[in-house]
Amino acid sequence: MAEHEMLDEWIEQEGPMTEVVVSSRARLARNLKGVPFSPRANESQRQFVAQRVRQAFEQHDELAGYHQLDLASLPADERVRLRESHLISREMEKGGVGRVVLLGPRMDTSVMVNEEDHLRMSVLVSGFRVEEAHRRILAMEEKLEQSLPFAYSEKFGYLTACPTNTGTGLRLSVMLHLPALVMTEQIERTMSPLGSFGLVVRGAYGEHSEHTGDLFQISNEVTLGKTEQQIMEILNEVVRQVIDRELAARQALREQARIKLEDIVCRAVGLLSSARMIDSNEATALLSRARLGVGQSWCSIPLDHARLSRLFIEVQPAHLQFREETQSPEERDLVRAEMLRAMFGEN
Amino acid sequence: MAEHEMLDEWIEQEGPMTEVVVSSRARLARNLKGVPFSPRANESQRQFVAQRVRQAFEQHDELAGYHQLDLASLPADERVRLRESHLISREMEKGGVGRVVLLGPRMDTSVMVNEEDHLRMSVLVSGFRVEEAHRRILAMEEKLEQSLPFAYSEKFGYLTACPTNTGTGLRLSVMLHLPALVMTEQIERTMSPLGSFGLVVRGAYGEHSEHTGDLFQISNEVTLGKTEQQIMEILNEVVRQVIDRELAARQALREQARIKLEDIVCRAVGLLSSARMIDSNEATALLSRARLGVGQSWCSIPLDHARLSRLFIEVQPAHLQFREETQSPEERDLVRAEMLRAMFGEN
């Protein structure tokens, strides 16, 4: 518990955290007893699962504010937008019978129904707050467990479609912004040993996404044979080390290549405040560079770390499509540039 | 003369001219009777030529304000600066015995002594004013001819070291800014027929320079067998057609690819107002794009065409070295970026 308290104290130092950590997330995988896992279930079994989960939400006053979205009938662009917001997976984006997502009123909690598992609950919080995400996901699970009989084995723990999730069913992850480790070519060296701690590194948008915007997601890989406390401690400890390395790399750049760094940051801000067309990849890359200049006096950046983190999501195609009902990628490039100019102070 | 008046009237429409024409220049090649041409002259003969020219300048009150610079003793960076200002050639930049340059008080007139010919007089004016440059070079020559016996043949006209200059010894040239013809890939098509009119196209810095900044110099190639009036009429007519094409290309870009054009221009302005390090090639390329936006309401460009034309010269290395006594290319990149930010409104 001493470990836990120390960490909490460290979180209070909000500066270094939001500088590097975009968000923390907790996810729990659960399945209903007596029903085949979703990939092997037939349509009526999947619809049965969806029905049961919906009812469970309706039975709890505290879960009443949730939106129910039927992915089988939801337009494709809406599904993409949910994926861009990290609220559903690429697999769920495809839609399909019985696939439902329940979204918390503040859009930071979600339950995917009939993805790989019957239920995948998720809580997303800004900054480095793994404990808080964990606490909230357990509270949600507790409520749902009152109405839903989860498949559980004394020997293995919670049963899941994929063996890597069996046991606690818990996946904790942290999204990190690591531009200095990328710039100084230390990212490989930093990330490659993480596998030996049972951790896995992905891009901002899951397993096959590239590290656009210098965003990296670190999460635990296996939940079987470990307690939730162990998973959390390992992740927190490793992420803390990665944060320290990133901060050290930024410090070194500021000391040893200050003008070069300032040039990179300010050129990015210059382009964000002047471009008339910009695609999501370029926007993300420029936002990443601009984020390195927050809190420095190099050039005017009228946004804080948290706002810039949100912008990584808001510049994605479906978000822009929703924002302005744009029709084509070209139109979105205009709307994106306009939005960014307004944020960065039009040139 | 009707042709001449019409042209003058057209020049009054200053807009289209300064938009496209950076400068006009007239140059006369002359050699002293009875002395070998400079490349074949020995040191004492070259010193004799330099002495005679200096005396001629001293004899005329109207030429009294000229600076005399001995290139043999002038520091290398000063010589480079003169070349960047288009006041001396690459050949003269090398220095050497008897090589002298006489500079008019406003730095727009110069006489190179012992380049290829004994005298190469030059008048440089801003905008499309070939007649004015021509008029002024003739006035200068008239004064010098009172004291200097120029080599002249009844059959060939003025004798020069290279046969292409023999006859009138006159080279008229116009420096054009043609970004739209470059962007729309019409530049080859526009320039390649010019040879058949006895004209030649070069980059901003002479025969072997690239077209950095989309700057093109058009001049007459051969002076033998043509009157000065003929040379001027052909050049003016052809340049007018090139200007028309450039303006048409700009108009077409504004109509058919307005946002794309606006994006290119405003991004250039964004970088010019935010970069912390910038080399002369990038600066020249960005200035060329920014110049396309002057007079448009796309983004704030606090400089007019003439000022931007001057900047093409001021961002060159030796000019910056002179400005701030910078020692290394890296230092110059900082000073250049600082100067440009100040001009374009710091971001």
XYZ file of C-alpha atoms in Angstrom:
694
model
C 0.000 0.000 0.000
C 2.995 2.269 0.562
C 3.711 1.859 -3.120
C 0.175 2.910 -3.899
C 0.299 6.036 -1.779
C 3.611 7.116 -3.209
C 2.200 6.794 -6.661
C -0.869 8.827 -5.758
C 1.354 11.575 -4.493
C 3.318 11.504 -7.687
C 0.122 11.865 -9.696
C -0.564 15.098 -7.834
C 2.411 16.574 -9.670
C 0.189 17.063 -12.619
C 2.768 18.771 -14.837
C 5.057 15.922 -15.832
C 2.153 13.582 -16.145
C -0.077 15.399 -18.611
C 3.027 16.401 -20.552
C 3.607 12.760 -21.422
C 0.469 10.752 -20.576
C -2.585 11.304 -22.738
C -4.923 8.834 -21.041
C -5.251 5.748 -18.871
C -7.725 2.982 -19.461
C -9.081 -0.097 -17.710
C -10.943 -2.838 -19.516
C -12.638 -5.957 -18.216
C -13.639 -8.950 -20.341
C -16.634 -10.974 -19.114
C -18.841 -13.701 -20.596
C -22.246 -15.021 -19.660
C -22.382 -18.508 -18.162
C -23.862 -21.185 -20.450
C -23.689 -19.206 -23.712
C -20.945 -19.863 -26.316
C -18.347 -17.107 -26.703
C -19.498 -14.544 -29.309
C -17.292 -15.737 -32.232
C -18.861 -19.204 -31.920
C -22.372 -18.115 -30.949
C -25.178 -18.150 -33.506
C -27.266 -15.071 -34.223
C -30.019 -15.813 -31.713
C -27.454 -16.552 -28.982
C -25.765 -13.253 -29.677
C -29.077 -11.434 -29.629
C -29.862 -13.157 -26.331
C -26.595 -11.835 -24.869
C -27.349 -8.322 -26.094
C -30.831 -8.508 -24.607
C -29.525 -9.623 -21.206
C -26.913 -6.860 -21.076
C -29.465 -4.207 -22.017
C -31.792 -5.387 -19.302
C -28.994 -5.289 -16.730
C -28.348 -1.641 -17.597
C -32.021 -0.809 -17.371
C -32.285 -2.438 -13.947
C -29.674 -0.141 -12.420
C -30.571 3.469 -11.809
C -26.864 4.340 -11.795
C -26.425 2.876 -15.272
C -29.573 4.504 -16.639
C -27.845 7.381 -18.405
C -26.136 5.056 -20.864
C -26.801 5.331 -24.608
C -27.517 2.072 -26.389
C -26.171 1.925 -29.908
C -26.996 -1.012 -32.161
C -23.954 -1.365 -34.398
C -25.881 -3.501 -36.913
C -28.020 -0.478 -37.770
C -25.607 2.384 -36.994
C -24.250 4.233 -40.079
C -20.665 3.409 -40.973
C -19.348 6.936 -40.294
C -20.779 6.835 -36.769
C -19.018 3.546 -36.159
C -15.720 5.014 -37.388
C -16.179 7.978 -35.088
C -16.612 5.684 -32.082
C -13.422 3.888 -33.026
C -11.511 7.167 -33.448
C -12.635 8.096 -29.911
C -11.159 4.802 -28.647
C -14.685 3.746 -27.535
C -14.987 0.690 -29.785
C -12.468 -1.616 -31.458
C -11.766 -2.106 -35.152
C -13.573 -5.435 -34.855
C -16.731 -3.782 -33.486
C -16.533 -1.063 -36.133
C -17.502 -3.739 -38.658
C -20.954 -4.042 -37.047
C -22.961 -7.297 -37.093
C -25.944 -8.991 -35.509
C -26.175 -8.601 -31.729
C -23.340 -6.129 -31.610
C -24.276 -3.320 -29.288
C -22.300 -0.642 -27.538
C -23.434 1.082 -24.349
C -21.919 4.498 -23.835
C -21.670 6.364 -20.561
C -23.160 9.865 -20.455
C -19.707 11.498 -20.474
C -18.451 9.200 -23.261
C -15.609 7.966 -21.049
C -17.136 4.569 -20.254
C -18.339 1.978 -22.706
C -19.442 -1.634 -22.870
C -19.007 -3.476 -26.142
C -21.371 -6.438 -26.443
C -20.479 -9.431 -28.615
C -17.031 -8.323 -29.603
C -14.637 -11.216 -28.911
C -16.193 -11.603 -25.457
C -19.828 -11.091 -24.530
C -18.928 -7.975 -22.585
C -15.926 -5.733 -22.811
C -16.296 -2.899 -20.338
C -13.955 0.040 -20.575
C -13.208 3.181 -18.585
C -11.042 5.919 -20.081
C -9.601 8.787 -18.014
C -7.264 11.606 -18.968
C -3.689 11.643 -17.683
C -1.827 8.995 -15.718
C -4.607 7.669 -13.476
C -4.582 3.882 -13.833
C -5.952 3.346 -10.303
C -8.915 5.581 -10.908
C -9.763 3.810 -14.154
C -9.403 0.491 -12.354
C -11.578 1.556 -9.428
C -14.323 2.741 -11.737
C -14.310 -0.389 -13.909
C -14.641 -2.562 -10.796
C -17.592 -0.481 -9.592
C -19.299 -0.924 -12.950
C -18.648 -4.662 -12.989
C -20.041 -5.003 -9.479
C -23.323 -3.466 -10.550
C -23.593 -5.635 -13.677
C -22.679 -8.794 -11.755
C -25.846 -8.365 -9.697
C -27.910 -9.091 -12.820
C -25.544 -11.057 -15.034
C -24.110 -14.524 -14.277
C -20.470 -14.306 -15.434
C -18.602 -17.455 -16.496
C -16.037 -18.169 -13.778
C -13.755 -21.097 -12.960
C -12.219 -21.658 -9.547
C -9.071 -22.813 -11.291
C -8.696 -20.211 -14.068
C -10.738 -17.242 -12.877
C -13.005 -15.414 -15.330
C -13.290 -17.322 -18.595
C -12.716 -15.470 -21.875
C -12.706 -16.246 -25.604
C -8.971 -15.701 -25.855
C -6.769 -17.392 -23.205
C -4.630 -14.229 -22.773
C -7.608 -12.520 -21.134
C -8.575 -15.412 -18.881
C -8.103 -14.914 -15.150
C -8.769 -11.342 -14.108
C -9.997 -10.395 -17.598
C -8.343 -7.075 -16.859
C -6.437 -5.030 -19.359
C -4.906 -1.799 -18.154
C -3.357 0.544 -20.648
C -1.723 3.945 -20.787
C -1.485 6.144 -23.880
C 1.830 7.977 -23.981
C 3.047 10.862 -26.101
C 6.746 10.183 -26.724
C 8.025 12.612 -29.372
C 11.454 13.111 -27.787
C 12.174 9.369 -27.608
C 11.183 9.125 -31.285
C 13.302 12.148 -32.289
C 16.363 10.920 -30.437
C 15.867 7.386 -31.783
C 15.588 5.847 -28.335
C 12.094 4.481 -28.829
C 13.084 0.967 -29.926
C 15.549 0.622 -27.097
C 12.918 1.803 -24.626
C 10.056 -0.346 -25.855
C 11.668 -3.656 -26.807
C 12.324 -4.872 -23.216
C 8.662 -4.351 -22.252
C 7.620 -7.791 -23.527
C 9.595 -9.464 -20.759
C 7.372 -7.679 -18.215
C 4.266 -9.122 -19.890
C 3.492 -5.772 -21.473
C 2.687 -4.967 -25.087
C 3.127 -1.751 -27.101
C 0.685 -0.598 -29.786
C -0.031 2.579 -31.775
C -2.818 4.961 -30.850
C -5.364 2.973 -32.829
C -4.644 -0.608 -31.787
C -2.555 -3.523 -32.891
C -1.923 -2.642 -36.525
C -1.880 1.142 -36.319
C 1.295 3.098 -36.817
C 2.669 5.445 -34.229
C 1.156 8.536 -35.819
C 1.570 11.535 -33.574
C 4.262 9.703 -31.585
C 1.476 8.098 -29.542
C 2.157 4.715 -27.914
C -0.215 2.515 -25.945
C 1.335 0.276 -23.300
C -0.856 -2.441 -21.802
C -0.618 -5.781 -20.031
C -0.693 -8.778 -22.356
C -1.672 -11.713 -20.146
C -4.057 -11.688 -17.209
C -3.948 -15.385 -16.276
C -1.919 -16.161 -13.160
C -1.620 -12.582 -11.998
C -3.642 -10.603 -9.498
C -5.133 -7.269 -10.524
C -2.805 -5.584 -8.044
C 0.231 -7.195 -9.668
C -0.866 -6.152 -13.157
C -1.363 -2.573 -12.006
C 1.939 -2.356 -10.159
C 3.978 -3.671 -13.077
C 2.275 -1.351 -15.567
C 2.592 1.696 -13.325
C 6.236 1.020 -12.602
C 7.189 0.489 -16.245
C 5.169 3.465 -17.497
C 6.805 5.617 -14.865
C 10.202 4.612 -16.236
C 9.149 5.366 -19.813
C 7.854 8.779 -18.697
C 11.177 9.480 -16.978
C 13.073 8.579 -20.135
C 10.851 10.779 -22.290
C 11.268 13.699 -19.890
C 15.035 13.152 -19.821
C 15.120 13.073 -23.631
C 13.131 16.338 -23.781
C 15.465 17.921 -21.270
C 18.500 16.781 -23.262
C 17.016 18.164 -26.479
C 16.293 21.491 -24.793
C 19.852 21.661 -23.504
C 21.794 20.252 -26.431
C 19.678 21.111 -29.455
C 17.427 23.875 -28.214
C 17.244 25.919 -31.406
C 16.674 22.842 -33.554
C 13.853 21.749 -31.216
C 12.386 25.246 -31.110
C 12.528 25.328 -34.904
C 10.654 22.021 -35.208
C 7.994 23.085 -32.694
C 7.460 26.595 -34.045
C 7.369 25.489 -37.690
C 4.633 23.012 -36.712
C 2.690 25.789 -34.981
C 3.290 28.028 -38.014
C 1.790 25.403 -40.326
C -1.130 24.624 -37.987
C -2.027 28.313 -37.911
C -1.695 28.844 -41.652
C -2.496 25.702 -43.666
C -5.651 25.789 -45.799
C -5.796 22.027 -46.391
C -4.425 19.351 -44.095
C -4.976 15.606 -43.868
C -5.314 13.740 -40.566
C -1.821 12.203 -40.700
C -0.076 15.526 -41.188
C -2.294 17.205 -38.593
C -1.489 14.503 -36.046
C 2.245 14.765 -36.729
C 2.178 18.581 -36.405
C 0.081 18.440 -33.216
C 2.642 16.064 -31.754
C 5.426 18.582 -32.414
C 3.363 21.516 -31.147
C 2.605 19.593 -27.931
C 6.364 19.566 -27.237
C 6.317 23.350 -27.034
C 3.536 23.715 -24.469
C 4.876 25.537 -21.430
C 7.932 26.803 -23.307
C 8.165 30.441 -24.313
C 9.281 29.633 -27.868
C 6.129 30.541 -29.739
C 2.517 31.175 -28.877
C 0.606 27.911 -28.330
C -2.833 28.860 -27.001
C -3.679 25.268 -25.948
C -2.673 23.094 -23.001
C -1.589 19.449 -23.049
C -5.073 18.100 -22.376
C -6.636 20.157 -25.183
C -3.947 19.004 -27.594
C -4.582 15.394 -26.571
C -8.237 15.833 -27.433
C -7.274 17.367 -30.776
C -5.461 14.147 -31.732
C -8.955 12.618 -31.744
C -10.865 15.582 -33.150
C -8.741 15.785 -36.314
C -9.624 12.199 -37.262
C -11.810 11.873 -40.380
C -15.125 10.719 -38.912
C -15.005 13.340 -36.184
C -14.654 16.047 -38.795
C -17.349 14.473 -40.895
C -19.669 14.602 -37.896
C -18.646 18.158 -37.087
C -19.421 19.684 -40.449
C -21.224 16.969 -42.364
C -18.467 17.005 -44.932
C -18.809 14.625 -47.817
C -15.348 14.046 -49.264
C -11.813 13.694 -47.865
C -10.939 16.960 -49.675
C -13.712 18.831 -47.872
C -12.589 17.363 -44.583
C -9.035 18.596 -45.239
C -10.446 22.136 -45.538
C -12.598 21.868 -42.426
C -9.714 20.350 -40.467
C -7.378 23.188 -41.499
C -10.031 25.768 -40.614
C -10.586 24.232 -37.179
C -6.842 24.123 -36.487
C -6.297 27.713 -37.636
C -9.068 28.861 -35.300
C -7.408 26.994 -32.421
C -3.842 28.101 -33.085
C -4.606 31.713 -33.952
C -5.089 32.329 -37.627
C -2.104 33.705 -39.477
C 7.819 55.494 -81.507
C 4.143 54.546 -81.265
C 5.339 51.206 -79.939
C 7.467 53.006 -77.396
C 4.658 55.205 -76.125
C 2.256 52.330 -75.847
C 4.792 50.466 -73.773
C 5.348 53.433 -71.497
C 1.632 53.633 -70.895
C 1.574 49.961 -70.084
C 4.359 50.457 -67.567
C 2.149 52.953 -65.756
C -0.076 50.046 -64.830
C 2.372 49.236 -62.146
C 0.442 46.285 -60.701
C 0.976 43.574 -63.284
C 4.518 44.662 -63.847
C 5.948 44.527 -60.344
C 3.951 41.380 -59.720
C 6.054 39.596 -62.302
C 9.117 41.714 -63.098
C 11.752 42.035 -60.409
C 14.216 44.202 -62.307
C 15.473 45.379 -65.666
C 19.094 45.817 -66.545
C 21.220 47.286 -69.320
C 24.855 46.406 -69.769
C 27.417 47.759 -72.219
C 30.740 46.079 -73.067
C 33.568 48.386 -74.119
C 37.311 47.985 -74.642
C 40.125 50.475 -74.882
C 41.755 50.921 -78.275
C 45.269 49.465 -78.613
C 45.207 47.324 -75.437
C 44.673 43.529 -75.592
C 41.369 42.276 -74.242
C 41.628 41.558 -70.498
C 41.919 37.729 -70.724
C 44.984 38.157 -72.973
C 46.410 41.263 -71.335
C 49.380 41.015 -68.967
C 49.287 42.430 -65.467
C 50.680 45.839 -66.330
C 48.284 46.196 -69.266
C 45.368 45.376 -66.991
C 46.606 47.840 -64.396
C 46.908 50.438 -67.136
C 43.250 49.862 -68.104
C 42.135 50.157 -64.473
C 44.131 53.374 -64.111
C 42.565 54.915 -67.211
C 39.028 54.053 -66.126
C 39.585 55.450 -62.638
C 40.880 58.681 -64.133
C 37.867 58.943 -66.409
C 35.571 58.703 -63.394
C 37.550 61.280 -61.505
C 37.402 63.692 -64.460
C 33.602 63.789 -64.452
C 31.825 65.569 -61.651
C 28.724 63.534 -62.361
C 30.626 60.291 -61.833
C 32.391 61.542 -58.727
C 30.123 59.784 -56.218
C 31.261 56.356 -57.370
C 32.993 53.996 -54.964
C 36.145 52.348 -56.286
C 36.648 48.813 -55.062
C 39.854 46.949 -55.839
C 38.796 43.311 -56.069
C 42.393 42.092 -55.675
C 42.406 43.405 -52.117
C 38.709 43.174 -51.208
C 37.850 40.419 -48.684
C 36.162 37.349 -50.184
C 32.867 37.853 -48.304
C 32.584 41.398 -49.693
C 33.072 40.060 -53.208
C 30.363 37.447 -52.660
C 28.016 40.138 -51.413
C 28.551 42.188 -54.578
C 27.751 39.119 -56.667
C 24.605 38.382 -54.626
C 23.481 41.954 -55.337
C 23.949 41.304 -59.066
C 26.608 44.049 -59.140
C 29.527 41.837 -60.205
C 29.767 38.517 -62.052
C 30.987 35.153 -60.775
C 34.140 35.743 -62.808
C 34.820 39.076 -61.082
C 34.095 37.548 -57.693
C 37.353 35.616 -58.081
C 39.297 38.880 -57.886
C 42.680 39.336 -59.612
C 45.186 41.983 -60.647
C 43.657 45.108 -62.214
C 40.150 44.013 -61.424
C 38.220 46.959 -60.120
C 34.552 47.693 -59.706
C 33.089 51.187 -59.619
C 29.782 51.417 -57.819
C 27.232 54.168 -58.186
C 26.137 55.933 -54.986
C 22.730 54.180 -55.013
C 24.299 50.794 -55.805
C 22.232 50.482 -58.971
C 25.013 51.256 -61.405
C 28.365 49.534 -61.677
C 31.343 49.300 -63.949
C 33.425 46.129 -63.846
C 36.973 46.686 -65.071
C 38.990 43.802 -66.568
C 36.279 41.204 -66.486
C 36.084 39.659 -69.990
C 36.076 43.155 -71.480
C 37.962 46.189 -70.200
C 34.689 47.806 -69.172
C 31.342 46.300 -68.433
C 28.932 49.029 -67.412
C 25.648 48.085 -65.906
C 22.451 49.853 -64.809
C 19.879 48.011 -62.748
C 16.356 49.359 -62.161
C 13.388 47.827 -60.379
C 10.368 46.634 -62.348
C 9.921 46.420 -66.119
C 11.804 49.523 -67.263
C 14.203 48.398 -69.969
C 14.104 51.799 -71.708
C 15.076 53.625 -68.570
C 17.962 51.257 -67.918
C 19.039 51.695 -71.538
C 18.792 55.471 -71.420
C 20.881 55.641 -68.279
C 23.584 53.288 -69.562
C 23.928 55.385 -72.732
C 24.281 58.545 -70.658
C 27.013 56.904 -68.623
C 28.819 55.661 -71.713
C 28.659 59.101 -73.288
C 30.449 60.606 -70.317
C 33.137 57.919 -70.282
C 33.653 58.138 -74.039
C 34.824 61.723 -73.597
C 37.896 60.445 -71.785
C 38.276 56.871 -73.020
C 39.076 55.810 -76.602
C 36.821 52.769 -77.197
C 37.802 50.136 -79.764
C 35.390 50.473 -82.674
C 35.272 49.056 -86.198
C 33.222 50.619 -89.021
C 32.358 47.112 -90.147
C 31.597 45.348 -86.820
C 30.808 48.163 -84.404
C 32.237 48.069 -80.866
C 34.845 45.339 -80.520
C 34.589 42.908 -77.611
C 36.478 39.899 -76.266
C 33.623 37.553 -77.110
C 32.091 37.852 -80.621
C 28.537 37.586 -79.212
C 28.955 41.020 -77.635
C 30.512 42.685 -80.657
C 28.432 45.357 -82.408
C 26.382 47.350 -79.959
C 28.000 45.618 -76.960
C 24.564 45.938 -75.400
C 22.985 43.323 -73.216
C 19.509 44.050 -71.955
C 17.977 41.712 -69.443
C 14.839 41.377 -67.388
C 14.534 39.360 -64.180
C 11.154 37.677 -63.969
C 9.391 35.951 -61.106
C 7.463 33.076 -62.686
C 6.112 30.807 -59.932
C 2.808 30.048 -61.668
C 4.485 28.922 -64.903
C 6.737 26.663 -62.814
C 3.817 25.277 -60.772
C 1.709 24.557 -63.828
C 4.698 23.044 -65.647
C 4.512 25.508 -68.509
C 7.965 26.953 -67.986
C 9.809 24.722 -70.475
C 7.194 25.324 -73.148
C 7.380 29.074 -72.529
C 11.138 29.387 -72.451
C 12.371 26.963 -75.114
C 11.262 29.035 -78.163
C 13.137 32.116 -76.882
C 16.415 31.014 -78.464
C 14.978 31.545 -81.940
C 14.470 35.236 -81.055
C 18.163 35.534 -80.132
C 17.297 35.532 -76.435
C 18.764 33.447 -73.635
C 17.305 32.370 -70.279
C 19.342 32.051 -67.082
C 18.695 31.684 -63.350
C 18.874 34.615 -60.958
C 22.611 34.204 -60.491
C 23.858 33.773 -64.036
C 24.587 31.005 -66.477
C 25.018 28.048 -64.168
C 22.617 29.014 -61.403
C 19.416 27.134 -60.817
C 16.052 28.801 -60.888
C 15.851 29.195 -57.117
C 12.892 31.293 -56.145
C 11.343 30.786 -59.599
C 13.482 33.672 -60.847
C 14.398 33.770 -64.534
C 16.630 36.221 -66.364
C 15.877 36.793 -70.026
C 18.469 38.658 -72.086
C 19.625 39.109 -75.654
C 22.362 36.731 -76.712
C 23.963 38.350 -79.758
C 24.459 42.046 -80.387
C 26.250 41.892 -83.763
C 24.092 42.851 -86.730
C 21.275 44.334 -84.671
C 20.543 47.910 -83.689
C 19.996 48.778 -80.053
C 16.401 49.635 -80.907
C 15.864 46.176 -82.428
C 17.360 44.419 -79.410
C 15.102 46.410 -77.090
C 11.960 45.851 -79.118
C 12.449 42.092 -79.368
C 13.208 41.753 -75.661
C 10.290 43.939 -74.615
C 7.869 42.113 -76.867
C 8.938 38.638 -75.738
C 9.042 39.585 -72.050
C 5.575 41.072 -72.373
C 4.331 37.739 -73.716
C 6.007 35.822 -70.891
C 4.425 38.213 -68.369
C 1.025 37.644 -69.970
C 1.462 33.888 -69.732
C 2.520 34.083 -66.098
C -0.459 36.304 -65.264
C -2.796 33.943 -67.129
C -1.341 30.967 -65.236
C -1.846 32.787 -61.927
C -5.401 33.642 -62.890
C -6.073 30.031 -63.863
C -4.633 28.784 -60.576
C -6.775 31.248 -58.643
C -9.854 30.116 -60.516
C -9.264 26.378 -60.806
C -7.106 25.554 -57.785
C -7.676 28.486 -55.482
C -7.564 26.620 -52.181
C -4.497 24.651 -53.220
C -2.758 27.899 -54.195
C -3.885 29.647 -51.025
C -2.585 26.677 -49.027
C 0.843 26.850 -50.696
C 1.104 30.623 -50.181
C -0.139 30.677 -46.584
C 1.976 27.724 -45.496
C 5.024 29.569 -46.872
C 4.046 32.680 -44.912
C 3.422 30.496 -41.841
C 6.936 29.064 -42.083
C 8.565 32.440 -42.788
C 6.939 33.860 -39.664
C 7.794 30.922 -37.427
C 11.029 29.176 -38.482
C 13.978 29.482 -36.103
C 16.591 28.271 -38.622
C 16.390 28.614 -42.381
C 18.959 28.308 -45.163
C 19.060 30.610 -48.193
C 17.599 28.052 -50.619
C 14.546 27.351 -48.482
C 14.098 31.058 -47.716
C 14.198 31.915 -51.417
C 11.685 29.179 -52.263
C 9.300 30.312 -49.495
C 9.647 33.982 -50.476
C 8.721 33.024 -54.023
C 5.495 31.394 -52.800
C 4.701 34.247 -50.423
C 5.156 36.735 -53.283
C 2.278 34.995 -55.105
C -0.057 36.013 -52.283
C 0.689 39.748 -52.295
C -2.509 41.659 -52.987
C -4.681 38.632 -52.191
C -6.668 38.545 -48.973
C -5.597 34.978 -48.155
C -3.231 35.648 -45.303
C -1.418 38.632 -43.896
C 1.681 39.500 -45.949
C 3.008 42.799 -44.617
C 5.364 43.335 -47.590
C 4.834 44.484 -51.166
C 6.297 42.989 -54.352
C 9.284 45.320 -54.418
C 10.207 44.589 -50.798
C 9.957 40.856 -51.439
C 12.188 41.228 -54.502
C 14.801 42.877 -52.346
C 14.488 40.082 -49.794
C 15.539 37.546 -52.437
C 18.905 39.317 -52.288
C 18.988 40.062 -48.568
C 18.594 36.405 -47.555
C 21.735 35.426 -49.478
C 24.662 34.300 -47.284
C 27.122 37.171 -47.698
C 24.395 39.748 -47.139
C 23.526 38.157 -43.838
C 27.159 37.848 -42.942
C 27.557 41.560 -43.539
C 24.360 42.348 -41.601
C 25.284 40.597 -38.394
C 28.923 39.626 -38.807
C 27.938 35.992 -38.477
C 30.730 33.468 -38.663
C 29.192 30.130 -39.653
C 26.407 28.975 -41.978
C 24.510 27.784 -38.871
C 24.638 31.250 -37.310
C 23.479 32.760 -40.589
C 20.501 30.382 -40.626
C 19.455 31.772 -37.229
C 19.943 35.399 -38.240
C 18.101 34.808 -41.522
C 15.144 33.236 -39.702
C 15.108 36.084 -37.179
C 15.104 38.709 -39.941
C 12.290 36.937 -41.793
C 10.173 36.520 -38.650
C 10.523 40.227 -37.943
C 9.388 41.011 -41.503
C 6.487 38.583 -41.642
C 5.174 39.197 -38.139
C 6.537 36.820 -35.568
C 4.319 33.880 -34.673
